[in-house]
Short mmCIF file of C-alpha atoms in Angstrom, two decimals:
data_model
loop_
_atom_site.label_atom_id
_atom_site.label_comp_id
_atom_site.label_asym_id
_atom_site.label_seq_id
_atom_site.Cartn_x
_atom_site.Cartn_y
_atom_site.Cartn_z
CA UNK A 1 240.05 57.38 282.77
CA UNK A 2 243.46 58.31 281.42
CA UNK A 3 245.37 58.61 278.15
CA UNK A 4 249.06 59.32 277.57
CA UNK A 5 250.59 61.33 274.73
CA UNK A 6 254.17 60.45 273.77
CA UNK A 7 256.19 61.62 270.79
CA UNK A 8 258.79 60.49 268.33
CA UNK A 9 260.96 63.48 269.29
CA UNK A 10 261.08 66.73 271.21
CA UNK A 11 258.96 69.57 269.77
CA UNK A 12 256.78 67.21 267.75
CA UNK A 13 253.58 68.59 269.27
CA UNK A 14 253.01 66.57 272.45
CA UNK A 15 252.23 69.61 274.60
CA UNK A 16 249.74 71.14 272.17
CA UNK A 17 248.08 67.74 271.64
CA UNK A 18 247.60 67.40 275.40
CA UNK A 19 246.18 70.94 275.52
CA UNK A 20 243.77 70.12 272.70
CA UNK A 21 242.55 66.94 274.39
CA UNK A 22 242.15 68.76 277.71
CA UNK A 23 239.99 71.42 276.06
CA UNK A 24 237.90 68.82 274.19
CA UNK A 25 237.24 66.76 277.32
CA UNK A 26 236.46 69.96 279.26
CA UNK A 27 234.00 71.04 276.56
CA UNK A 28 232.40 67.60 276.80
CA UNK A 29 231.72 68.10 280.50
CA UNK A 30 234.54 66.12 282.13
CA UNK A 31 236.76 67.16 285.03
CA UNK A 32 240.14 66.80 283.35
CA UNK A 33 243.71 67.33 284.57
CA UNK A 34 247.02 67.42 282.64
CA UNK A 35 250.07 65.69 284.10
CA UNK A 36 253.75 65.60 283.15
CA UNK A 37 255.90 63.85 285.73
CA UNK A 38 259.18 65.46 284.64
CA UNK A 39 259.79 68.51 282.52
CA UNK A 40 263.01 70.23 281.49
CA UNK A 41 262.46 73.90 280.78
CA UNK A 42 263.58 77.39 281.66
CA UNK A 43 260.07 78.56 280.84
CA UNK A 44 258.36 78.23 284.20
CA UNK A 45 255.40 79.61 286.12
CA UNK A 46 254.37 80.06 289.75
CA UNK A 47 251.00 78.76 290.91
CA UNK A 48 248.75 80.35 293.53
CA UNK A 49 250.64 78.55 296.31
CA UNK A 50 253.96 79.99 295.16
CA UNK A 51 255.11 76.67 293.70
CA UNK A 52 257.06 76.51 290.45
CA UNK A 53 255.99 74.43 287.43
CA UNK A 54 256.55 74.11 283.70
CA UNK A 55 254.73 76.60 281.51
CA UNK A 56 253.27 74.00 279.14
CA UNK A 57 251.24 72.48 281.97
CA UNK A 58 249.87 75.96 282.71
CA UNK A 59 248.40 76.20 279.22
CA UNK A 60 247.06 72.66 279.53
CA UNK A 61 245.41 73.49 282.86
CA UNK A 62 243.80 76.55 281.31
CA UNK A 63 242.58 74.33 278.48
CA UNK A 64 241.05 72.04 281.11
CA UNK A 65 239.31 74.99 282.77
CA UNK A 66 241.20 74.64 286.07
CA UNK A 67 243.84 76.58 287.97
CA UNK A 68 247.45 75.50 287.29
CA UNK A 69 248.99 73.55 290.20
CA UNK A 70 252.54 72.31 290.71
CA UNK A 71 251.33 68.71 291.17
CA UNK A 72 250.62 68.71 287.42
CA UNK A 73 254.41 68.86 286.91
CA UNK A 74 256.06 67.51 290.09
CA UNK A 75 259.63 67.38 288.74
CA UNK A 76 261.01 70.43 286.91
CA UNK A 77 264.60 70.59 285.68
CA UNK A 78 265.94 74.10 284.97
CA UNK A 79 269.34 74.05 283.22
CA UNK A 80 271.85 76.39 284.88
CA UNK A 81 274.85 75.49 282.70
CA UNK A 82 275.48 73.09 279.82
CA UNK A 83 276.05 70.31 282.36
CA UNK A 84 273.93 71.15 285.42
CA UNK A 85 270.28 71.75 286.22
CA UNK A 86 268.39 73.01 289.23
CA UNK A 87 266.09 70.18 290.32
CA UNK A 88 262.70 71.43 291.51
CA UNK A 89 260.48 68.91 293.33
CA UNK A 90 256.82 69.76 293.86
CA UNK A 91 257.49 73.40 293.13
CA UNK A 92 260.46 73.89 295.48
CA UNK A 93 264.19 73.90 294.63
CA UNK A 94 265.92 70.74 295.84
CA UNK A 95 269.51 71.07 294.62
CA UNK A 96 271.65 71.55 291.52
CA UNK A 97 272.72 68.30 289.88
CA UNK A 98 274.67 67.24 286.83
CA UNK A 99 273.14 64.73 284.43
CA UNK A 100 274.88 61.66 285.90
CA UNK A 101 273.91 62.59 289.46
CA UNK A 102 270.28 63.13 288.51
CA UNK A 103 270.16 59.92 286.44
CA UNK A 104 271.22 57.99 289.53
CA UNK A 105 268.85 59.93 291.79
CA UNK A 106 265.62 59.77 289.80
CA UNK A 107 264.86 56.18 290.90
CA UNK A 108 264.09 57.73 294.30
CA UNK A 109 261.34 59.84 292.71
CA UNK A 110 259.22 57.02 291.34
CA UNK A 111 257.18 56.42 294.51
CA UNK A 112 256.57 60.16 294.91
CA UNK A 113 255.34 60.47 291.32
CA UNK A 114 253.07 57.46 291.76
CA UNK A 115 251.58 58.97 294.93
CA UNK A 116 250.91 62.32 293.22
CA UNK A 117 249.44 60.68 290.13
CA UNK A 118 247.07 58.50 292.18
CA UNK A 119 245.87 61.60 294.04
CA UNK A 120 245.08 63.31 290.73
CA UNK A 121 243.30 60.24 289.38
CA UNK A 122 241.02 60.19 292.45
CA UNK A 123 239.98 63.80 291.99
CA UNK A 124 239.41 64.00 288.22
CA UNK A 125 237.41 62.12 285.60
CA UNK A 126 240.23 62.10 283.03
CA UNK A 127 244.00 62.53 283.31
CA UNK A 128 245.89 63.46 280.12
CA UNK A 129 249.54 62.53 280.60
CA UNK A 130 252.41 63.96 278.58
CA UNK A 131 255.72 62.24 277.96
CA UNK A 132 259.06 63.95 277.31
CA UNK A 133 261.35 63.72 274.32
CA UNK A 134 260.91 60.22 272.95
CA UNK A 135 260.27 56.82 274.60
CA UNK A 136 262.93 55.40 272.27
CA UNK A 137 265.82 57.20 273.99
CA UNK A 138 267.28 53.85 274.97
CA UNK A 139 270.16 55.38 276.93
CA UNK A 140 267.64 56.92 279.36
CA UNK A 141 265.22 54.02 279.78
CA UNK A 142 266.65 52.75 283.05
CA UNK A 143 264.49 54.06 285.91
CA UNK A 144 262.35 56.00 283.40
CA UNK A 145 259.72 58.12 285.11
CA UNK A 146 258.35 60.17 282.22
CA UNK A 147 257.68 58.00 279.17
CA UNK A 148 256.91 54.28 279.23
CA UNK A 149 257.88 54.19 282.90
CA UNK A 150 255.11 56.71 283.55
CA UNK A 151 252.70 54.79 281.31
CA UNK A 152 253.39 51.76 283.49
CA UNK A 153 252.76 53.74 286.71
CA UNK A 154 249.43 54.97 285.35
CA UNK A 155 248.63 51.76 283.45
CA UNK A 156 247.83 54.01 280.49
CA UNK A 157 247.42 53.46 276.80
CA UNK A 158 249.54 55.70 274.59
CA UNK A 159 248.96 57.91 271.57
CA UNK A 160 252.20 58.54 269.65
CA UNK A 161 252.62 61.95 267.99
CA UNK A 162 254.98 62.39 265.03
CA UNK A 163 256.05 65.63 263.31
CA UNK A 164 255.84 65.38 259.52
CA UNK A 165 257.08 68.95 258.98
CA UNK A 166 260.68 67.93 259.73
CA UNK A 167 260.58 65.10 257.19
CA UNK A 168 261.09 61.38 257.73
CA UNK A 169 257.84 60.92 259.61
CA UNK A 170 257.34 57.24 258.75
CA UNK A 171 260.93 56.38 259.66
CA UNK A 172 260.52 58.16 262.98
CA UNK A 173 257.28 56.28 263.73
CA UNK A 174 258.73 52.90 262.74
CA UNK A 175 262.07 53.50 264.46
CA UNK A 176 260.43 54.61 267.69
CA UNK A 177 258.10 51.63 267.71
CA UNK A 178 260.81 49.06 266.93
CA UNK A 179 263.17 50.33 269.65
CA UNK A 180 260.56 49.65 272.31
CA UNK A 181 260.21 46.41 274.27
CA UNK A 182 257.27 44.14 273.42
CA UNK A 183 255.29 45.20 276.52
CA UNK A 184 255.88 48.85 275.69
CA UNK A 185 254.72 48.43 272.10
CA UNK A 186 251.44 46.98 273.35
CA UNK A 187 250.67 50.30 275.04
CA UNK A 188 250.78 52.28 271.75
CA UNK A 189 247.23 52.26 270.39
CA UNK A 190 247.18 55.14 267.90
CA UNK A 191 249.35 57.48 265.85
CA UNK A 192 248.78 61.19 265.22
CA UNK A 193 250.74 62.76 262.37
CA UNK A 194 251.21 66.43 263.21
CA UNK A 195 252.04 69.63 261.28
CA UNK A 196 250.96 68.38 257.85
CA UNK A 197 250.90 70.75 254.86
CA UNK A 198 249.19 69.69 251.68
CA UNK A 199 246.63 67.15 250.48
CA UNK A 200 246.06 64.24 252.88
CA UNK A 201 245.48 61.91 249.92
CA UNK A 202 249.23 62.06 249.26
CA UNK A 203 249.78 60.28 252.60
CA UNK A 204 247.43 57.39 251.90
CA UNK A 205 249.97 54.83 250.69
CA UNK A 206 252.43 55.74 253.44
CA UNK A 207 249.78 55.40 256.12
CA UNK A 208 248.65 52.03 254.79
CA UNK A 209 252.26 50.81 254.81
CA UNK A 210 253.12 52.02 258.32
CA UNK A 211 249.87 50.60 259.72
CA UNK A 212 250.68 47.21 258.20
CA UNK A 213 254.24 47.30 259.56
CA UNK A 214 253.41 48.10 263.18
CA UNK A 215 249.71 47.15 263.35
CA UNK A 216 248.77 50.48 264.96
CA UNK A 217 246.22 52.79 263.30
CA UNK A 218 246.88 56.39 262.32
CA UNK A 219 243.97 58.12 264.07
CA UNK A 220 244.66 61.68 262.98
CA UNK A 221 246.48 63.96 260.56
CA UNK A 222 246.65 67.40 262.10
CA UNK A 223 247.33 70.25 259.64
CA UNK A 224 250.01 72.83 260.24
CA UNK A 225 248.39 75.75 262.04
CA UNK A 226 249.52 79.03 263.51
CA UNK A 227 247.49 79.69 266.64
CA UNK A 228 248.82 82.18 269.17
CA UNK A 229 249.51 79.63 271.88
CA UNK A 230 252.73 78.55 273.58
CA UNK A 231 252.92 74.97 272.35
CA UNK A 232 256.24 73.70 273.67
CA UNK A 233 258.68 74.20 276.53
CA UNK A 234 261.62 73.38 274.27
CA UNK A 235 264.64 75.66 274.44
CA UNK A 236 264.43 76.59 270.76
CA UNK A 237 260.78 77.61 270.83
CA UNK A 238 260.03 81.34 270.38
CA UNK A 239 256.89 83.13 269.18
CA UNK A 240 257.62 85.87 266.65
CA UNK A 241 255.48 88.15 264.49
CA UNK A 242 256.43 90.49 261.64
CA UNK A 243 254.88 93.32 259.62
CA UNK A 244 254.02 95.73 262.44
CA UNK A 245 255.07 99.39 262.56
CA UNK A 246 256.29 99.06 266.17
CA UNK A 247 259.52 97.09 266.26
CA UNK A 248 260.18 95.12 269.46
CA UNK A 249 263.37 93.12 269.85
CA UNK A 250 264.03 90.54 272.58
CA UNK A 251 267.68 89.68 273.22
CA UNK A 252 268.03 85.92 272.89
CA UNK A 253 270.25 85.35 275.93
CA UNK A 254 272.11 82.00 276.00
CA UNK A 255 270.34 81.11 279.26
CA UNK A 256 267.04 82.87 278.54
CA UNK A 257 264.10 81.95 280.75
CA UNK A 258 260.37 82.65 280.58
CA UNK A 259 260.40 83.62 276.92
CA UNK A 260 256.58 83.47 276.83
CA UNK A 261 256.59 86.78 278.75
CA UNK A 262 256.27 88.44 275.33
CA UNK A 263 253.59 86.29 273.66
CA UNK A 264 250.93 88.91 274.38
CA UNK A 265 252.43 91.20 271.73
CA UNK A 266 251.18 88.68 269.16
CA UNK A 267 247.73 90.20 269.62
CA UNK A 268 248.79 93.78 268.83
CA UNK A 269 248.40 94.17 265.07
CA UNK A 270 250.89 97.02 264.75
CA UNK A 271 253.64 95.29 266.78
CA UNK A 272 256.52 93.24 265.41
CA UNK A 273 258.20 90.91 267.92
CA UNK A 274 261.55 89.31 267.12
CA UNK A 275 264.23 87.49 269.13
CA UNK A 276 267.72 88.62 268.16
CA UNK A 277 271.22 87.18 268.52
CA UNK A 278 273.39 90.00 267.08
CA UNK A 279 273.69 93.67 268.04
CA UNK A 280 273.19 94.75 264.42
CA UNK A 281 269.61 93.50 264.70
CA UNK A 282 268.85 96.36 267.10
CA UNK A 283 268.76 98.67 264.09
CA UNK A 284 265.27 100.11 263.63
CA UNK A 285 263.99 98.83 266.99
CA UNK A 286 261.63 100.96 269.09
CA UNK A 287 261.97 98.82 272.21
CA UNK A 288 264.51 96.20 273.24
CA UNK A 289 263.67 93.74 276.00
CA UNK A 290 266.30 92.05 278.17
CA UNK A 291 264.49 88.90 279.34
CA UNK A 292 264.87 86.66 282.35
CA UNK A 293 267.96 84.50 282.74
CA UNK A 294 268.81 81.34 284.63
CA UNK A 295 272.38 82.64 285.03
CA UNK A 296 272.37 86.43 285.22
CA UNK A 297 276.12 86.86 285.68
CA UNK A 298 277.10 84.71 282.71
CA UNK A 299 274.44 86.25 280.46
CA UNK A 300 275.55 89.75 281.50
CA UNK A 301 279.08 88.78 280.50
CA UNK A 302 277.72 87.48 277.20
CA UNK A 303 276.09 90.87 276.58
CA UNK A 304 279.54 92.42 276.83
CA UNK A 305 281.39 89.85 274.71
CA UNK A 306 278.69 89.82 272.02
CA UNK A 307 278.65 93.60 271.67
CA UNK A 308 275.10 94.10 272.95
CA UNK A 309 276.31 95.92 276.04
CA UNK A 310 277.93 98.79 274.10
CA UNK A 311 275.01 99.05 271.69
CA UNK A 312 272.47 99.20 274.50
CA UNK A 313 274.33 102.15 276.02
CA UNK A 314 273.75 104.03 272.74
CA UNK A 315 270.24 102.74 272.07
CA UNK A 316 267.68 105.51 271.52
CA UNK A 317 264.47 103.59 272.23
CA UNK A 318 262.95 101.94 275.28
CA UNK A 319 264.98 99.35 277.20
CA UNK A 320 262.82 97.04 279.29
CA UNK A 321 264.31 94.42 281.63
CA UNK A 322 262.42 91.57 283.28
CA UNK A 323 263.82 89.68 286.27
CA UNK A 324 267.44 88.85 285.31
CA UNK A 325 267.23 91.53 282.63
CA UNK A 326 266.22 94.05 285.30
CA UNK A 327 269.18 92.97 287.45
CA UNK A 328 271.56 93.56 284.52
CA UNK A 329 270.31 97.15 284.12
CA UNK A 330 271.71 98.19 287.50
CA UNK A 331 275.20 99.04 288.73
CA UNK A 332 276.32 95.59 289.81
CA UNK A 333 275.23 91.97 290.30
CA UNK A 334 276.98 90.10 293.14
CA UNK A 335 276.78 86.32 293.59
CA UNK A 336 277.04 86.39 297.37
CA UNK A 337 276.61 82.66 298.01
CA UNK A 338 277.87 81.18 294.73
CA UNK A 339 274.50 80.13 293.32
CA UNK A 340 275.37 80.91 289.69
CA UNK A 341 279.16 80.99 289.55
CA UNK A 342 281.24 81.17 292.74
CA UNK A 343 280.99 82.94 296.08
CA UNK A 344 281.65 86.65 295.87
CA UNK A 345 281.78 86.75 292.08
CA UNK A 346 280.33 89.93 290.58
CA UNK A 347 279.82 91.80 287.33
CA UNK A 348 279.27 95.47 286.53
CA UNK A 349 275.85 96.11 284.99
CA UNK A 350 274.56 98.52 282.37
CA UNK A 351 274.14 101.24 285.04
CA UNK A 352 270.82 102.54 283.75
CA UNK A 353 269.68 102.34 287.39
CA UNK A 354 271.57 102.96 290.64
CA UNK A 355 270.66 99.49 291.86
CA UNK A 356 272.78 96.64 293.18
CA UNK A 357 271.55 93.05 293.11
CA UNK A 358 272.69 90.43 295.60
CA UNK A 359 272.12 86.82 294.51
CA UNK A 360 271.00 84.97 297.62
CA UNK A 361 269.69 81.47 298.31
CA UNK A 362 266.18 82.46 299.35
CA UNK A 363 264.19 81.99 296.14
CA UNK A 364 261.06 84.13 295.89
CA UNK A 365 258.22 82.39 294.05
CA UNK A 366 254.82 84.02 294.26
CA UNK A 367 251.76 84.78 292.20
CA UNK A 368 250.95 88.49 292.42
CA UNK A 369 248.59 91.20 291.26
CA UNK A 370 248.77 94.97 291.47
CA UNK A 371 249.26 98.10 289.41
CA UNK A 372 251.98 99.59 287.24
CA UNK A 373 251.66 103.31 286.51
CA UNK A 374 248.07 102.87 287.68
CA UNK A 375 247.40 100.10 285.15
CA UNK A 376 246.07 96.78 286.41
CA UNK A 377 248.54 93.89 286.20
CA UNK A 378 248.96 90.33 287.40
CA UNK A 379 251.87 87.95 287.06
CA UNK A 380 254.42 86.07 289.11
CA UNK A 381 257.90 86.34 290.56
CA UNK A 382 260.67 83.70 290.31
CA UNK A 383 264.03 85.00 291.44
CA UNK A 384 266.83 84.55 293.96
CA UNK A 385 268.12 88.12 293.81
CA UNK A 386 267.51 91.02 296.15
CA UNK A 387 267.77 94.39 294.42
CA UNK A 388 268.37 97.52 296.50
CA UNK A 389 268.40 101.28 295.86
CA UNK A 390 265.65 101.24 293.23
CA UNK A 391 264.81 104.94 293.30
CA UNK A 392 261.69 105.00 291.11
CA UNK A 393 259.67 101.80 291.60
CA UNK A 394 256.64 101.81 289.31
CA UNK A 395 254.94 98.53 290.26
CA UNK A 396 252.68 98.32 293.31
CA UNK A 397 252.38 94.65 294.22
CA UNK A 398 249.61 93.08 296.26
CA UNK A 399 250.45 89.66 297.67
CA UNK A 400 248.05 88.25 300.25
CA UNK A 401 248.16 90.87 303.05
CA UNK A 402 251.53 92.24 301.95
CA UNK A 403 251.90 95.32 299.73
CA UNK A 404 255.27 96.40 298.39
CA UNK A 405 256.92 98.28 295.53
CA UNK A 406 258.91 96.72 292.72
CA UNK A 407 261.04 97.75 289.77
CA UNK A 408 262.66 100.95 288.62
CA UNK A 409 262.28 103.36 285.72
CA UNK A 410 263.99 106.42 284.33
CA UNK A 411 263.04 109.06 281.76
CA UNK A 412 260.20 106.92 280.30
CA UNK A 413 263.03 105.10 278.53
CA UNK A 414 264.41 102.55 281.00
CA UNK A 415 262.07 100.13 282.77
CA UNK A 416 262.86 97.11 284.94
CA UNK A 417 260.72 94.76 287.03
CA UNK A 418 260.72 91.32 288.62
CA UNK A 419 257.15 90.66 287.43
CA UNK A 420 256.89 87.93 284.81
CA UNK A 421 253.75 88.21 282.71
CA UNK A 422 253.47 91.98 283.14
CA UNK A 423 252.77 92.39 279.40
CA UNK A 424 249.82 89.97 279.60
CA UNK A 425 247.80 92.89 280.97
CA UNK A 426 246.13 94.76 278.13
CA UNK A 427 246.13 97.98 280.16
CA UNK A 428 249.87 97.93 280.85
CA UNK A 429 250.80 96.74 277.37
CA UNK A 430 248.75 99.60 275.94
CA UNK A 431 250.61 102.06 278.15
CA UNK A 432 254.04 100.93 276.92
CA UNK A 433 253.05 100.62 273.27
CA UNK A 434 251.31 104.00 273.31
CA UNK A 435 254.56 105.64 274.46
CA UNK A 436 256.05 104.34 271.22
CA UNK A 437 252.99 105.15 269.12
CA UNK A 438 252.99 108.72 270.39
CA UNK A 439 256.67 109.12 269.55
CA UNK A 440 256.15 107.71 266.04
CA UNK A 441 252.91 109.56 265.35
CA UNK A 442 250.86 106.35 265.21
CA UNK A 443 247.22 106.24 266.33
CA UNK A 444 246.80 105.30 270.01
CA UNK A 445 245.25 101.86 270.53
CA UNK A 446 243.94 99.62 273.29
CA UNK A 447 245.40 96.15 273.84
CA UNK A 448 243.49 93.09 275.04
CA UNK A 449 244.30 90.86 278.00
CA UNK A 450 246.18 87.70 277.03
CA UNK A 451 243.88 85.45 279.10
CA UNK A 452 240.85 86.62 277.13
CA UNK A 453 242.44 85.90 273.75
CA UNK A 454 243.90 82.59 274.95
CA UNK A 455 240.39 81.23 275.54
CA UNK A 456 239.48 81.98 271.93
CA UNK A 457 242.65 80.28 270.68
CA UNK A 458 242.08 77.18 272.84
CA UNK A 459 238.59 76.77 271.42
CA UNK A 460 240.00 77.07 267.89
CA UNK A 461 242.59 74.42 268.82
CA UNK A 462 239.89 72.04 270.00
CA UNK A 463 238.00 72.57 266.74
CA UNK A 464 241.09 71.71 264.68
CA UNK A 465 241.61 68.45 266.58
CA UNK A 466 237.95 67.47 266.50
CA UNK A 467 238.00 67.88 262.72
CA UNK A 468 241.23 65.96 262.14
CA UNK A 469 241.59 63.37 264.93
CA UNK A 470 239.32 60.44 265.77
CA UNK A 471 238.29 61.61 269.26
CA UNK A 472 235.69 58.84 269.55
CA UNK A 473 238.53 56.33 269.15
CA UNK A 474 240.39 57.96 272.07
CA UNK A 475 237.26 57.88 274.25
CA UNK A 476 236.83 54.19 273.45
CA UNK A 477 240.46 53.50 274.40
CA UNK A 478 240.05 55.20 277.77
CA UNK A 479 236.75 53.51 278.59
CA UNK A 480 238.18 50.06 277.81
CA UNK A 481 240.50 50.49 280.81
CA UNK A 482 237.70 51.04 283.30
#
């Protein structure tokens, strides 16, 4: 069985809807697998085979009770500039392409996607497929492999999700539907209105009208909720939390990647987490995090132009760099082979560490575990840089039969590592936060592991959808295809 979730726009709730359905079907005893043929995101993950995939499919796999695998997201596009993206096929970098080049190339991917999808369908009871953006992007419909083109490959019926919080929900539903071809319209079997605030009775007349116009039932009205789950891969998505005594600031780099590295702080009641765009917002911060970047050199230059560079040199709290952020904290970053800018290009770093980073073509992607200051951690590496002369590595990494040291630190103030997800460990997050608590005279506390709390949140998500969406209708749709 299979069902596809498409949306009237980006960030309308497709990813979280897929996650909810995966958890519901898993709870009901089915072997279920999420699938998104093509994803564009800088928020990626590395599976147990060292293959790269979109982060949203990781959450969906966890909702389905299975290990994330790159075949759940065979095509990943990671923007490197405003015009180019790194194209990753089945977890491995293929090449950098501009939009026109990729548009012409993607027809070659259709057979590969079909092969992968058929393999998944053979091995699972239910496949929950996610579209991208909107199926009504008529300029992109030629050789489509992710919306109605994917529905055709899978021969799947479609649930259309629409975001009412932005306004204009009925126009977006009607406009999307009417821009589709007749055969495409036939695939849409139900509408879910997402992010609703207020009394559902106020929607009654609008629902009756839209159902009469397009002859498709509204099968759910999902209320606006605030669960601590990463619900979208969209570039503008960030999880923030206020009202804590510990002030954590994440610099919102123009080419920021893996911004879910900091979601775990949502579960620490005394922590405030905020993404910032201006140096003045560093005021009152206890820790500033320099996150990962898809273009370290250009984002390092942005730090200087924006004024962050000078302010960081004077900053009195903890500075913590992850991946590209760690590279920026050293003496110099050199683009040896021209992967980000041009061959031999370089930029002076913040010089908190005596390190030099060489950007090389051999991309390291691996899922790791280990210890940091004796605290248990697990996470993953995604980087093309090699950093040398790190004098005080604090991370002991275990990878298969290989053990090695990672990162650098200085004066319990400057920390840098290549490990994404290091804060997901409750033990390590406690260690860092307790350094701040001790300095501020706040009671020492113990943090929880993110994986443990995520299970609770996924079950809450399933409950919300069971209460507000006609799940029996979706089951009936899927069984009609068999």
